Amino acid sequence: YVPGLLEILGAIGLLIPRYTFYAAALLAIVMVGAVVSVLSVLGGSPAPAIALLLITATIAYFRKEKQ
């Protein structure tokens, strides 16, 4: 339940310009956990989690420069 709650909070935060950087950073951290869990426990392809990690890290990077 915790990862889902963090993802919902991150999605809401992305919609609020003041919190976009923090929300994207939060989502990037969640995606790091997703990649680790896919590689170590779940099996399968980590490609979707890696793609979302790169997207959220890019958003965080570009929003950090504007603050």
N, CA, C and O atoms as a CHARMM CRD file, in Angstrom:
* protein
*
  268
    1    1 TYR  N      0.80100  -1.20300   0.00000 PROA 1      0.00000
    2    1 TYR  CA     0.00000   0.00000   0.00000 PROA 1      0.00000
    3    1 TYR  C      0.84900   1.27500   0.00000 PROA 1      0.00000
    4    1 TYR  O      0.44500   2.29200  -0.56500 PROA 1      0.00000
    5    2 VAL  N      1.99700   1.22100   0.62000 PROA 2      0.00000
    6    2 VAL  CA     2.83800   2.41200   0.73500 PROA 2      0.00000
    7    2 VAL  C      3.32100   2.89900  -0.63800 PROA 2      0.00000
    8    2 VAL  O      3.22400   4.09400  -0.91500 PROA 2      0.00000
    9    3 PRO  N      3.83600   2.02100  -1.50200 PROA 3      0.00000
   10    3 PRO  CA     4.26700   2.53100  -2.82000 PROA 3      0.00000
   11    3 PRO  C      3.11700   3.15600  -3.60700 PROA 3      0.00000
   12    3 PRO  O      3.31300   4.16700  -4.28200 PROA 3      0.00000
   13    4 GLY  N      1.93600   2.57900  -3.53300 PROA 4      0.00000
   14    4 GLY  CA     0.78900   3.14400  -4.23800 PROA 4      0.00000
   15    4 GLY  C      0.42500   4.51200  -3.69500 PROA 4      0.00000
   16    4 GLY  O      0.11600   5.42300  -4.46300 PROA 4      0.00000
   17    5 LEU  N      0.45700   4.66600  -2.37700 PROA 5      0.00000
   18    5 LEU  CA     0.17300   5.95900  -1.76600 PROA 5      0.00000
   19    5 LEU  C      1.21300   6.99600  -2.18000 PROA 5      0.00000
   20    5 LEU  O      0.87200   8.14000  -2.47800 PROA 5      0.00000
   21    6 LEU  N      2.48300   6.59100  -2.19600 PROA 6      0.00000
   22    6 LEU  CA     3.53900   7.51600  -2.61800 PROA 6      0.00000
   23    6 LEU  C      3.37900   7.92100  -4.07800 PROA 6      0.00000
   24    6 LEU  O      3.63500   9.06900  -4.43900 PROA 6      0.00000
   25    7 GLU  N      2.95600   6.98200  -4.91500 PROA 7      0.00000
   26    7 GLU  CA     2.74700   7.30300  -6.32500 PROA 7      0.00000
   27    7 GLU  C      1.57900   8.27100  -6.50100 PROA 7      0.00000
   28    7 GLU  O      1.64900   9.17700  -7.33100 PROA 7      0.00000
   29    8 ILE  N      0.51800   8.09300  -5.73900 PROA 8      0.00000
   30    8 ILE  CA    -0.62000   9.00300  -5.82500 PROA 8      0.00000
   31    8 ILE  C     -0.20900  10.39900  -5.35400 PROA 8      0.00000
   32    8 ILE  O     -0.53700  11.39300  -6.00300 PROA 8      0.00000
   33    9 LEU  N      0.50300  10.47700  -4.23400 PROA 9      0.00000
   34    9 LEU  CA     0.97000  11.77400  -3.74200 PROA 9      0.00000
   35    9 LEU  C      1.91300  12.43600  -4.74600 PROA 9      0.00000
   36    9 LEU  O      1.85200  13.64700  -4.95500 PROA 9      0.00000
   37   10 GLY  N      2.78300  11.63900  -5.36400 PROA 10     0.00000
   38   10 GLY  CA     3.68600  12.17900  -6.37700 PROA 10     0.00000
   39   10 GLY  C      2.94600  12.69100  -7.59500 PROA 10     0.00000
   40   10 GLY  O      3.29700  13.73600  -8.14300 PROA 10     0.00000
   41   11 ALA  N      1.92100  11.96300  -8.02300 PROA 11     0.00000
   42   11 ALA  CA     1.13600  12.40100  -9.18500 PROA 11     0.00000
   43   11 ALA  C      0.41300  13.70700  -8.89600 PROA 11     0.00000
   44   11 ALA  O      0.35900  14.59300  -9.74800 PROA 11     0.00000
   45   12 ILE  N     -0.14000  13.82700  -7.70200 PROA 12     0.00000
   46   12 ILE  CA    -0.80100  15.08100  -7.32200 PROA 12     0.00000
   47   12 ILE  C      0.23000  16.20500  -7.24300 PROA 12     0.00000
   48   12 ILE  O     -0.03300  17.32200  -7.68800 PROA 12     0.00000
   49   13 GLY  N      1.39200  15.91400  -6.68300 PROA 13     0.00000
   50   13 GLY  CA     2.43900  16.91800  -6.57200 PROA 13     0.00000
   51   13 GLY  C      2.95300  17.40900  -7.91100 PROA 13     0.00000
   52   13 GLY  O      3.36000  18.56500  -8.03400 PROA 13     0.00000
   53   14 LEU  N      2.94000  16.54500  -8.91800 PROA 14     0.00000
   54   14 LEU  CA     3.38100  16.96700 -10.25000 PROA 14     0.00000
   55   14 LEU  C      2.46400  18.03000 -10.84200 PROA 14     0.00000
   56   14 LEU  O      2.88800  18.81800 -11.68700 PROA 14     0.00000
   57   15 LEU  N      1.22900  18.05400 -10.40900 PROA 15     0.00000
   58   15 LEU  CA     0.26600  19.01700 -10.93900 PROA 15     0.00000
   59   15 LEU  C      0.37900  20.39300 -10.28700 PROA 15     0.00000
   60   15 LEU  O     -0.17500  21.36900 -10.79200 PROA 15     0.00000
   61   16 ILE  N      1.09000  20.47100  -9.17600 PROA 16     0.00000
   62   16 ILE  CA     1.25400  21.72900  -8.45900 PROA 16     0.00000
   63   16 ILE  C      2.66900  22.24200  -8.72700 PROA 16     0.00000
   64   16 ILE  O      3.63800  21.64900  -8.25200 PROA 16     0.00000
   65   17 PRO  N      2.79900  23.33200  -9.48000 PROA 17     0.00000
   66   17 PRO  CA     4.13100  23.79300  -9.89400 PROA 17     0.00000
   67   17 PRO  C      5.12700  23.97900  -8.74900 PROA 17     0.00000
   68   17 PRO  O      6.32000  23.72700  -8.92200 PROA 17     0.00000
   69   18 ARG  N      4.66000  24.40900  -7.60900 PROA 18     0.00000
   70   18 ARG  CA     5.55600  24.63400  -6.47400 PROA 18     0.00000
   71   18 ARG  C      6.19500  23.34400  -5.96800 PROA 18     0.00000
   72   18 ARG  O      7.30600  23.36400  -5.44000 PROA 18     0.00000
   73   19 TYR  N      5.48800  22.21400  -6.13100 PROA 19     0.00000
   74   19 TYR  CA     5.95000  20.93600  -5.59500 PROA 19     0.00000
   75   19 TYR  C      6.42100  19.96500  -6.67200 PROA 19     0.00000
   76   19 TYR  O      6.69100  18.80100  -6.37500 PROA 19     0.00000
   77   20 THR  N      6.52300  20.42200  -7.91400 PROA 20     0.00000
   78   20 THR  CA     6.86900  19.51300  -9.00800 PROA 20     0.00000
   79   20 THR  C      8.21600  18.83900  -8.79600 PROA 20     0.00000
   80   20 THR  O      8.34200  17.63300  -9.00800 PROA 20     0.00000
   81   21 PHE  N      9.21800  19.59600  -8.38300 PROA 21     0.00000
   82   21 PHE  CA    10.54000  18.99600  -8.17300 PROA 21     0.00000
   83   21 PHE  C     10.48800  17.91400  -7.11000 PROA 21     0.00000
   84   21 PHE  O     11.01600  16.82000  -7.30600 PROA 21     0.00000
   85   22 TYR  N      9.85500  18.21500  -5.98600 PROA 22     0.00000
   86   22 TYR  CA     9.80400  17.25800  -4.88300 PROA 22     0.00000
   87   22 TYR  C      8.98800  16.02700  -5.24700 PROA 22     0.00000
   88   22 TYR  O      9.34100  14.91200  -4.86500 PROA 22     0.00000
   89   23 ALA  N      7.90500  16.22100  -5.97800 PROA 23     0.00000
   90   23 ALA  CA     7.08800  15.09600  -6.40800 PROA 23     0.00000
   91   23 ALA  C      7.84700  14.21300  -7.39000 PROA 23     0.00000
   92   23 ALA  O      7.78000  12.98700  -7.30500 PROA 23     0.00000
   93   24 ALA  N      8.56500  14.82900  -8.31700 PROA 24     0.00000
   94   24 ALA  CA     9.34500  14.04100  -9.27600 PROA 24     0.00000
   95   24 ALA  C     10.47500  13.29800  -8.57600 PROA 24     0.00000
   96   24 ALA  O     10.76800  12.15300  -8.92000 PROA 24     0.00000
   97   25 ALA  N     11.11100  13.93100  -7.60400 PROA 25     0.00000
   98   25 ALA  CA    12.16600  13.24800  -6.84400 PROA 25     0.00000
   99   25 ALA  C     11.58100  12.07600  -6.06200 PROA 25     0.00000
  100   25 ALA  O     12.18600  11.00600  -6.00500 PROA 25     0.00000
  101   26 LEU  N     10.41100  12.27100  -5.46100 PROA 26     0.00000
  102   26 LEU  CA     9.74600  11.19300  -4.73500 PROA 26     0.00000
  103   26 LEU  C      9.43700  10.03200  -5.66600 PROA 26     0.00000
  104   26 LEU  O      9.68900   8.87700  -5.32500 PROA 26     0.00000
  105   27 LEU  N      8.89400  10.33100  -6.83400 PROA 27     0.00000
  106   27 LEU  CA     8.57000   9.27500  -7.79400 PROA 27     0.00000
  107   27 LEU  C      9.81900   8.58000  -8.31300 PROA 27     0.00000
  108   27 LEU  O      9.79000   7.37700  -8.57000 PROA 27     0.00000
  109   28 ALA  N     10.91300   9.31200  -8.47100 PROA 28     0.00000
  110   28 ALA  CA    12.16100   8.68100  -8.90800 PROA 28     0.00000
  111   28 ALA  C     12.65400   7.69300  -7.85200 PROA 28     0.00000
  112   28 ALA  O     13.12400   6.60700  -8.18900 PROA 28     0.00000
  113   29 ILE  N     12.55000   8.06600  -6.58700 PROA 29     0.00000
  114   29 ILE  CA    12.95900   7.16000  -5.51000 PROA 29     0.00000
  115   29 ILE  C     12.07600   5.91900  -5.48100 PROA 29     0.00000
  116   29 ILE  O     12.56800   4.81000  -5.27500 PROA 29     0.00000
  117   30 VAL  N     10.77400   6.10200  -5.68600 PROA 30     0.00000
  118   30 VAL  CA     9.86300   4.95600  -5.74000 PROA 30     0.00000
  119   30 VAL  C     10.23600   4.04500  -6.90400 PROA 30     0.00000
  120   30 VAL  O     10.19100   2.82200  -6.77500 PROA 30     0.00000
  121   31 MET  N     10.60300   4.63200  -8.03600 PROA 31     0.00000
  122   31 MET  CA    10.97100   3.82400  -9.20200 PROA 31     0.00000
  123   31 MET  C     12.28800   3.08300  -8.99700 PROA 31     0.00000
  124   31 MET  O     12.46800   1.98500  -9.52300 PROA 31     0.00000
  125   32 VAL  N     13.20300   3.66700  -8.24100 PROA 32     0.00000
  126   32 VAL  CA    14.43200   2.93100  -7.90000 PROA 32     0.00000
  127   32 VAL  C     14.05800   1.67800  -7.11700 PROA 32     0.00000
  128   32 VAL  O     14.58400   0.59600  -7.37600 PROA 32     0.00000
  129   33 GLY  N     13.15300   1.82900  -6.16600 PROA 33     0.00000
  130   33 GLY  CA    12.67300   0.66600  -5.41800 PROA 33     0.00000
  131   33 GLY  C     11.98200  -0.34600  -6.31100 PROA 33     0.00000
  132   33 GLY  O     12.11400  -1.55300  -6.10600 PROA 33     0.00000
  133   34 ALA  N     11.24300   0.14100  -7.30400 PROA 34     0.00000
  134   34 ALA  CA    10.56800  -0.76600  -8.24100 PROA 34     0.00000
  135   34 ALA  C     11.57400  -1.54900  -9.07400 PROA 34     0.00000
  136   34 ALA  O     11.40800  -2.74900  -9.29300 PROA 34     0.00000
  137   35 VAL  N     12.61300  -0.86800  -9.53500 PROA 35     0.00000
  138   35 VAL  CA    13.64600  -1.55700 -10.32100 PROA 35     0.00000
  139   35 VAL  C     14.33600  -2.62000  -9.47500 PROA 35     0.00000
  140   35 VAL  O     14.54500  -3.74300  -9.93300 PROA 35     0.00000
  141   36 VAL  N     14.68800  -2.26900  -8.24700 PROA 36     0.00000
  142   36 VAL  CA    15.35500  -3.23100  -7.35300 PROA 36     0.00000
  143   36 VAL  C     14.44700  -4.42400  -7.08700 PROA 36     0.00000
  144   36 VAL  O     14.90800  -5.56500  -7.11500 PROA 36     0.00000
  145   37 SER  N     13.17300  -4.18200  -6.83200 PROA 37     0.00000
  146   37 SER  CA    12.27100  -5.30000  -6.53500 PROA 37     0.00000
  147   37 SER  C     12.03600  -6.18200  -7.75400 PROA 37     0.00000
  148   37 SER  O     11.91700  -7.40000  -7.61600 PROA 37     0.00000
  149   38 VAL  N     11.96800  -5.59200  -8.94300 PROA 38     0.00000
  150   38 VAL  CA    11.79600  -6.39700 -10.15100 PROA 38     0.00000
  151   38 VAL  C     13.02700  -7.25800 -10.38700 PROA 38     0.00000
  152   38 VAL  O     12.91200  -8.43300 -10.73600 PROA 38     0.00000
  153   39 LEU  N     14.20400  -6.67500 -10.19600 PROA 39     0.00000
  154   39 LEU  CA    15.43300  -7.43200 -10.44700 PROA 39     0.00000
  155   39 LEU  C     15.69300  -8.50000  -9.39800 PROA 39     0.00000
  156   39 LEU  O     16.22400  -9.56200  -9.72300 PROA 39     0.00000
  157   40 SER  N     15.33400  -8.24300  -8.15200 PROA 40     0.00000
  158   40 SER  CA    15.70500  -9.17900  -7.09200 PROA 40     0.00000
  159   40 SER  C     14.59500 -10.14500  -6.69400 PROA 40     0.00000
  160   40 SER  O     14.88700 -11.27200  -6.29300 PROA 40     0.00000
  161   41 VAL  N     13.34200  -9.74100  -6.79000 PROA 41     0.00000
  162   41 VAL  CA    12.27100 -10.57400  -6.26400 PROA 41     0.00000
  163   41 VAL  C     11.26900 -11.00200  -7.33000 PROA 41     0.00000
  164   41 VAL  O     10.98100 -12.19000  -7.47100 PROA 41     0.00000
  165   42 LEU  N     10.75200 -10.06400  -8.06000 PROA 42     0.00000
  166   42 LEU  CA     9.61700 -10.33200  -8.93700 PROA 42     0.00000
  167   42 LEU  C      9.99800 -11.02300 -10.24200 PROA 42     0.00000
  168   42 LEU  O      9.24500 -11.85800 -10.74400 PROA 42     0.00000
  169   43 GLY  N     11.13100 -10.68900 -10.78200 PROA 43     0.00000
  170   43 GLY  CA    11.51100 -11.22100 -12.08200 PROA 43     0.00000
  171   43 GLY  C     10.81500 -10.44400 -13.18700 PROA 43     0.00000
  172   43 GLY  O      9.98300  -9.58000 -12.91200 PROA 43     0.00000
  173   44 GLY  N     11.13800 -10.73500 -14.38800 PROA 44     0.00000
  174   44 GLY  CA    10.54300 -10.02600 -15.51400 PROA 44     0.00000
  175   44 GLY  C     11.42400  -8.88000 -15.96400 PROA 44     0.00000
  176   44 GLY  O     12.57200  -8.73700 -15.54200 PROA 44     0.00000
  177   45 SER  N     10.85600  -8.08000 -16.82100 PROA 45     0.00000
  178   45 SER  CA    11.60700  -6.98000 -17.40600 PROA 45     0.00000
  179   45 SER  C     11.49300  -5.72300 -16.54600 PROA 45     0.00000
  180   45 SER  O     10.39000  -5.31000 -16.18700 PROA 45     0.00000
  181   46 PRO  N     12.62700  -5.12000 -16.21700 PROA 46     0.00000
  182   46 PRO  CA    12.58200  -3.86900 -15.47100 PROA 46     0.00000
  183   46 PRO  C     12.44000  -2.64000 -16.37500 PROA 46     0.00000
  184   46 PRO  O     12.50600  -1.51000 -15.89200 PROA 46     0.00000
  185   47 ALA  N     12.24600  -2.84900 -17.67800 PROA 47     0.00000
  186   47 ALA  CA    12.20500  -1.73800 -18.63400 PROA 47     0.00000
  187   47 ALA  C     11.14800  -0.67900 -18.30000 PROA 47     0.00000
  188   47 ALA  O     11.46400   0.51000 -18.35700 PROA 47     0.00000
  189   48 PRO  N      9.90300  -1.05400 -17.95200 PROA 48     0.00000
  190   48 PRO  CA     8.92700   0.00100 -17.63000 PROA 48     0.00000
  191   48 PRO  C      9.33600   0.83500 -16.41500 PROA 48     0.00000
  192   48 PRO  O      9.18100   2.05600 -16.42400 PROA 48     0.00000
  193   49 ALA  N      9.84500   0.19800 -15.39100 PROA 49     0.00000
  194   49 ALA  CA    10.27500   0.93000 -14.19400 PROA 49     0.00000
  195   49 ALA  C     11.47200   1.82400 -14.49900 PROA 49     0.00000
  196   49 ALA  O     11.55800   2.94300 -13.99200 PROA 49     0.00000
  197   50 ILE  N     12.38900   1.33900 -15.32000 PROA 50     0.00000
  198   50 ILE  CA    13.55000   2.15200 -15.69400 PROA 50     0.00000
  199   50 ILE  C     13.11300   3.35100 -16.53200 PROA 50     0.00000
  200   50 ILE  O     13.62600   4.45500 -16.34900 PROA 50     0.00000
  201   51 ALA  N     12.16400   3.13900 -17.45300 PROA 51     0.00000
  202   51 ALA  CA    11.66800   4.24200 -18.27700 PROA 51     0.00000
  203   51 ALA  C     11.01700   5.31600 -17.41000 PROA 51     0.00000
  204   51 ALA  O     11.26400   6.50600 -17.60400 PROA 51     0.00000
  205   52 LEU  N     10.19200   4.90200 -16.46000 PROA 52     0.00000
  206   52 LEU  CA     9.55800   5.87300 -15.56800 PROA 52     0.00000
  207   52 LEU  C     10.58100   6.54900 -14.66300 PROA 52     0.00000
  208   52 LEU  O     10.43500   7.72900 -14.34100 PROA 52     0.00000
  209   53 LEU  N     11.60200   5.82800 -14.25400 PROA 53     0.00000
  210   53 LEU  CA    12.68100   6.42200 -13.45800 PROA 53     0.00000
  211   53 LEU  C     13.37400   7.52300 -14.25400 PROA 53     0.00000
  212   53 LEU  O     13.62400   8.60600 -13.72500 PROA 53     0.00000
  213   54 LEU  N     13.68100   7.25800 -15.50500 PROA 54     0.00000
  214   54 LEU  CA    14.34300   8.26200 -16.33300 PROA 54     0.00000
  215   54 LEU  C     13.44800   9.48200 -16.57400 PROA 54     0.00000
  216   54 LEU  O     13.92700  10.61600 -16.57500 PROA 54     0.00000
  217   55 ILE  N     12.16300   9.24800 -16.77700 PROA 55     0.00000
  218   55 ILE  CA    11.23700  10.36200 -16.99800 PROA 55     0.00000
  219   55 ILE  C     11.14000  11.23300 -15.76000 PROA 55     0.00000
  220   55 ILE  O     11.24300  12.45600 -15.85200 PROA 55     0.00000
  221   56 THR  N     10.94300  10.61700 -14.60200 PROA 56     0.00000
  222   56 THR  CA    10.78600  11.40600 -13.38200 PROA 56     0.00000
  223   56 THR  C     12.09300  12.08700 -12.98500 PROA 56     0.00000
  224   56 THR  O     12.07400  13.20000 -12.46000 PROA 56     0.00000
  225   57 ALA  N     13.22100  11.43600 -13.23000 PROA 57     0.00000
  226   57 ALA  CA    14.50500  12.07500 -12.93400 PROA 57     0.00000
  227   57 ALA  C     14.73500  13.27700 -13.85000 PROA 57     0.00000
  228   57 ALA  O     15.29000  14.28700 -13.41900 PROA 57     0.00000
  229   58 THR  N     14.31500  13.17200 -15.09900 PROA 58     0.00000
  230   58 THR  CA    14.43500  14.28800 -16.03300 PROA 58     0.00000
  231   58 THR  C     13.55800  15.46300 -15.60000 PROA 58     0.00000
  232   58 THR  O     13.99100  16.61500 -15.64500 PROA 58     0.00000
  233   59 ILE  N     12.33800  15.17200 -15.18400 PROA 59     0.00000
  234   59 ILE  CA    11.45200  16.23000 -14.69600 PROA 59     0.00000
  235   59 ILE  C     12.06500  16.91200 -13.48200 PROA 59     0.00000
  236   59 ILE  O     12.07500  18.14000 -13.39100 PROA 59     0.00000
  237   60 ALA  N     12.57400  16.11800 -12.55300 PROA 60     0.00000
  238   60 ALA  CA    13.18800  16.69000 -11.33700 PROA 60     0.00000
  239   60 ALA  C     14.39100  17.55500 -11.69900 PROA 60     0.00000
  240   60 ALA  O     14.57900  18.63000 -11.13000 PROA 60     0.00000
  241   61 TYR  N     15.19200  17.09500 -12.63100 PROA 61     0.00000
  242   61 TYR  CA    16.38400  17.84500 -13.03300 PROA 61     0.00000
  243   61 TYR  C     16.00900  19.21200 -13.61200 PROA 61     0.00000
  244   61 TYR  O     16.57900  20.23300 -13.22800 PROA 61     0.00000
  245   62 PHE  N     15.06000  19.22100 -14.52300 PROA 62     0.00000
  246   62 PHE  CA    14.68800  20.48200 -15.17100 PROA 62     0.00000
  247   62 PHE  C     13.89700  21.40600 -14.25700 PROA 62     0.00000
  248   62 PHE  O     13.98400  22.62600 -14.39800 PROA 62     0.00000
  249   63 ARG  N     13.14700  20.86900 -13.34500 PROA 63     0.00000
  250   63 ARG  CA    12.41100  21.72200 -12.40500 PROA 63     0.00000
  251   63 ARG  C     13.31000  22.27200 -11.32100 PROA 63     0.00000
  252   63 ARG  O     13.01300  23.33000 -10.76800 PROA 63     0.00000
  253   64 LYS  N     14.38700  21.60500 -11.00000 PROA 64     0.00000
  254   64 LYS  CA    15.31200  22.09100  -9.97700 PROA 64     0.00000
  255   64 LYS  C     15.99100  23.37400 -10.43300 PROA 64     0.00000
  256   64 LYS  O     16.24900  24.25800  -9.61500 PROA 64     0.00000
  257   65 GLU  N     16.28000  23.48900 -11.70300 PROA 65     0.00000
  258   65 GLU  CA    16.94100  24.67500 -12.22900 PROA 65     0.00000
  259   65 GLU  C     16.05900  25.90700 -12.11700 PROA 65     0.00000
  260   65 GLU  O     16.58300  27.01900 -12.04500 PROA 65     0.00000
  261   66 LYS  N     14.75000  25.75400 -12.10100 PROA 66     0.00000
  262   66 LYS  CA    13.83100  26.88500 -12.07600 PROA 66     0.00000
  263   66 LYS  C     13.56200  27.37400 -10.66200 PROA 66     0.00000
  264   66 LYS  O     12.95500  28.43000 -10.48600 PROA 66     0.00000
  265   67 GLN  N     13.99400  26.63700  -9.66100 PROA 67     0.00000
  266   67 GLN  CA    13.71600  27.06200  -8.27700 PROA 67     0.00000
  267   67 GLN  C     14.79400  27.93300  -7.73900 PROA 67     0.00000
  268   67 GLN  O     14.71600  28.37600  -6.59300 PROA 67     0.00000
